[in-house]
Amino acid sequence: MNSKNLELSVIGIGRFGTFWAKELSRFTKVYCYDTDSSKEKNLNNFAKFDSLEECLKKDMIFLTIPIRHIEQFL
C-alpha cells in the first residue's frame, strides 16, 4: 500500500492534534475526531472531521488526546 492510499486518523484536535493532522495531510488523507465538534474549524480543509466510529476504521490511528484521558478512552 503506498502512502497515497493510506488513510490516517487523528483523535483529539487540540494544538498538537491539529499540527499533526496538517503535517500528515501533506502525504495522504487524514480524518479527525474530537469530542468537541466545534474544533472542526481548526482543520482549515486539510483534513476531514469524521465520527469516532469511522476514524477507528482507518489504517493508522494517532491518539493526540491528553494523557490523563487515554486510559478512559481505551
mmCIF file of C-alpha atoms in Angstrom:
data_model
loop_
_atom_site.group_PDB
_atom_site.id
_atom_site.type_symbol
_atom_site.label_atom_id
_atom_site.label_comp_id
_atom_site.label_asym_id
_atom_site.label_seq_id
_atom_site.Cartn_x
_atom_site.Cartn_y
_atom_site.Cartn_z
ATOM 1 C CA MET A 1 0.000 0.000 0.000
ATOM 2 C CA ASN A 2 1.510 3.334 -0.974
ATOM 3 C CA SER A 3 1.097 6.428 1.171
ATOM 4 C CA LYS A 4 -1.480 7.980 -1.195
ATOM 5 C CA ASN A 5 -3.886 5.094 -0.463
ATOM 6 C CA LEU A 6 -3.208 5.063 3.270
ATOM 7 C CA GLU A 7 -5.962 6.598 5.386
ATOM 8 C CA LEU A 8 -4.983 8.010 8.764
ATOM 9 C CA SER A 9 -6.971 9.348 11.655
ATOM 10 C CA VAL A 10 -6.066 11.760 14.400
ATOM 11 C CA ILE A 11 -8.187 11.556 17.511
ATOM 12 C CA GLY A 12 -8.002 14.743 19.534
ATOM 13 C CA ILE A 13 -7.826 18.060 17.709
ATOM 14 C CA GLY A 14 -6.060 20.241 20.212
ATOM 15 C CA ARG A 15 -2.867 22.139 19.368
ATOM 16 C CA PHE A 16 -0.760 19.037 18.780
ATOM 17 C CA GLY A 17 -3.517 17.060 17.035
ATOM 18 C CA THR A 18 -4.148 19.945 14.639
ATOM 19 C CA PHE A 19 -0.433 20.304 13.916
ATOM 20 C CA TRP A 20 -0.025 16.552 13.400
ATOM 21 C CA ALA A 21 -3.065 16.270 11.112
ATOM 22 C CA LYS A 22 -1.776 19.152 8.979
ATOM 23 C CA GLU A 23 1.677 17.569 8.660
ATOM 24 C CA LEU A 24 0.267 14.144 7.797
ATOM 25 C CA SER A 25 -2.128 15.633 5.225
ATOM 26 C CA ARG A 26 0.877 16.554 3.086
ATOM 27 C CA PHE A 27 1.248 12.833 2.343
ATOM 28 C CA THR A 28 -2.199 11.205 2.492
ATOM 29 C CA LYS A 29 -5.848 11.587 3.513
ATOM 30 C CA VAL A 30 -6.388 12.426 7.156
ATOM 31 C CA TYR A 31 -9.607 12.128 9.140
ATOM 32 C CA CYS A 32 -10.073 13.679 12.561
ATOM 33 C CA TYR A 33 -12.330 13.321 15.557
ATOM 34 C CA ASP A 34 -12.757 15.254 18.772
ATOM 35 C CA THR A 35 -15.487 15.138 21.400
ATOM 36 C CA ASP A 36 -15.799 18.898 20.866
ATOM 37 C CA SER A 37 -17.176 19.181 17.332
ATOM 38 C CA SER A 38 -16.509 22.935 17.283
ATOM 39 C CA LYS A 39 -12.812 22.092 16.858
ATOM 40 C CA GLU A 40 -13.594 21.093 13.276
ATOM 41 C CA LYS A 41 -12.826 24.722 12.362
ATOM 42 C CA ASN A 42 -9.176 24.101 13.363
ATOM 43 C CA LEU A 43 -8.777 21.778 10.378
ATOM 44 C CA ASN A 44 -8.969 24.505 7.705
ATOM 45 C CA ASN A 45 -9.846 21.933 4.998
ATOM 46 C CA PHE A 46 -6.553 19.991 5.237
ATOM 47 C CA ALA A 47 -8.323 17.102 6.996
ATOM 48 C CA LYS A 48 -11.883 15.825 7.242
ATOM 49 C CA PHE A 49 -13.781 15.815 10.524
ATOM 50 C CA ASP A 50 -15.488 12.440 10.933
ATOM 51 C CA SER A 51 -17.195 10.279 13.550
ATOM 52 C CA LEU A 52 -15.195 8.303 16.087
ATOM 53 C CA GLU A 53 -16.503 5.070 14.587
ATOM 54 C CA GLU A 54 -15.193 5.984 11.127
ATOM 55 C CA CYS A 55 -11.843 7.224 12.452
ATOM 56 C CA LEU A 56 -11.299 3.925 14.261
ATOM 57 C CA LYS A 57 -11.584 2.080 10.917
ATOM 58 C CA LYS A 58 -8.589 3.844 9.332
ATOM 59 C CA ASP A 59 -5.243 2.190 8.561
ATOM 60 C CA MET A 60 -3.384 4.115 11.281
ATOM 61 C CA ILE A 61 -4.773 5.926 14.296
ATOM 62 C CA PHE A 62 -2.919 8.633 16.199
ATOM 63 C CA LEU A 63 -4.167 9.446 19.694
ATOM 64 C CA THR A 64 -3.400 13.050 20.468
ATOM 65 C CA ILE A 65 -5.719 13.317 23.435
ATOM 66 C CA PRO A 66 -4.451 14.430 26.853
ATOM 67 C CA ILE A 67 -2.553 11.668 28.651
ATOM 68 C CA ARG A 68 -4.972 11.809 31.578
ATOM 69 C CA HIS A 69 -7.814 10.693 29.238
ATOM 70 C CA ILE A 70 -6.060 7.830 27.428
ATOM 71 C CA GLU A 71 -6.974 5.066 29.891
ATOM 72 C CA GLN A 72 -10.648 6.080 29.855
ATOM 73 C CA PHE A 73 -10.629 6.338 26.056
ATOM 74 C CA LEU A 74 -9.105 2.899 25.589
#
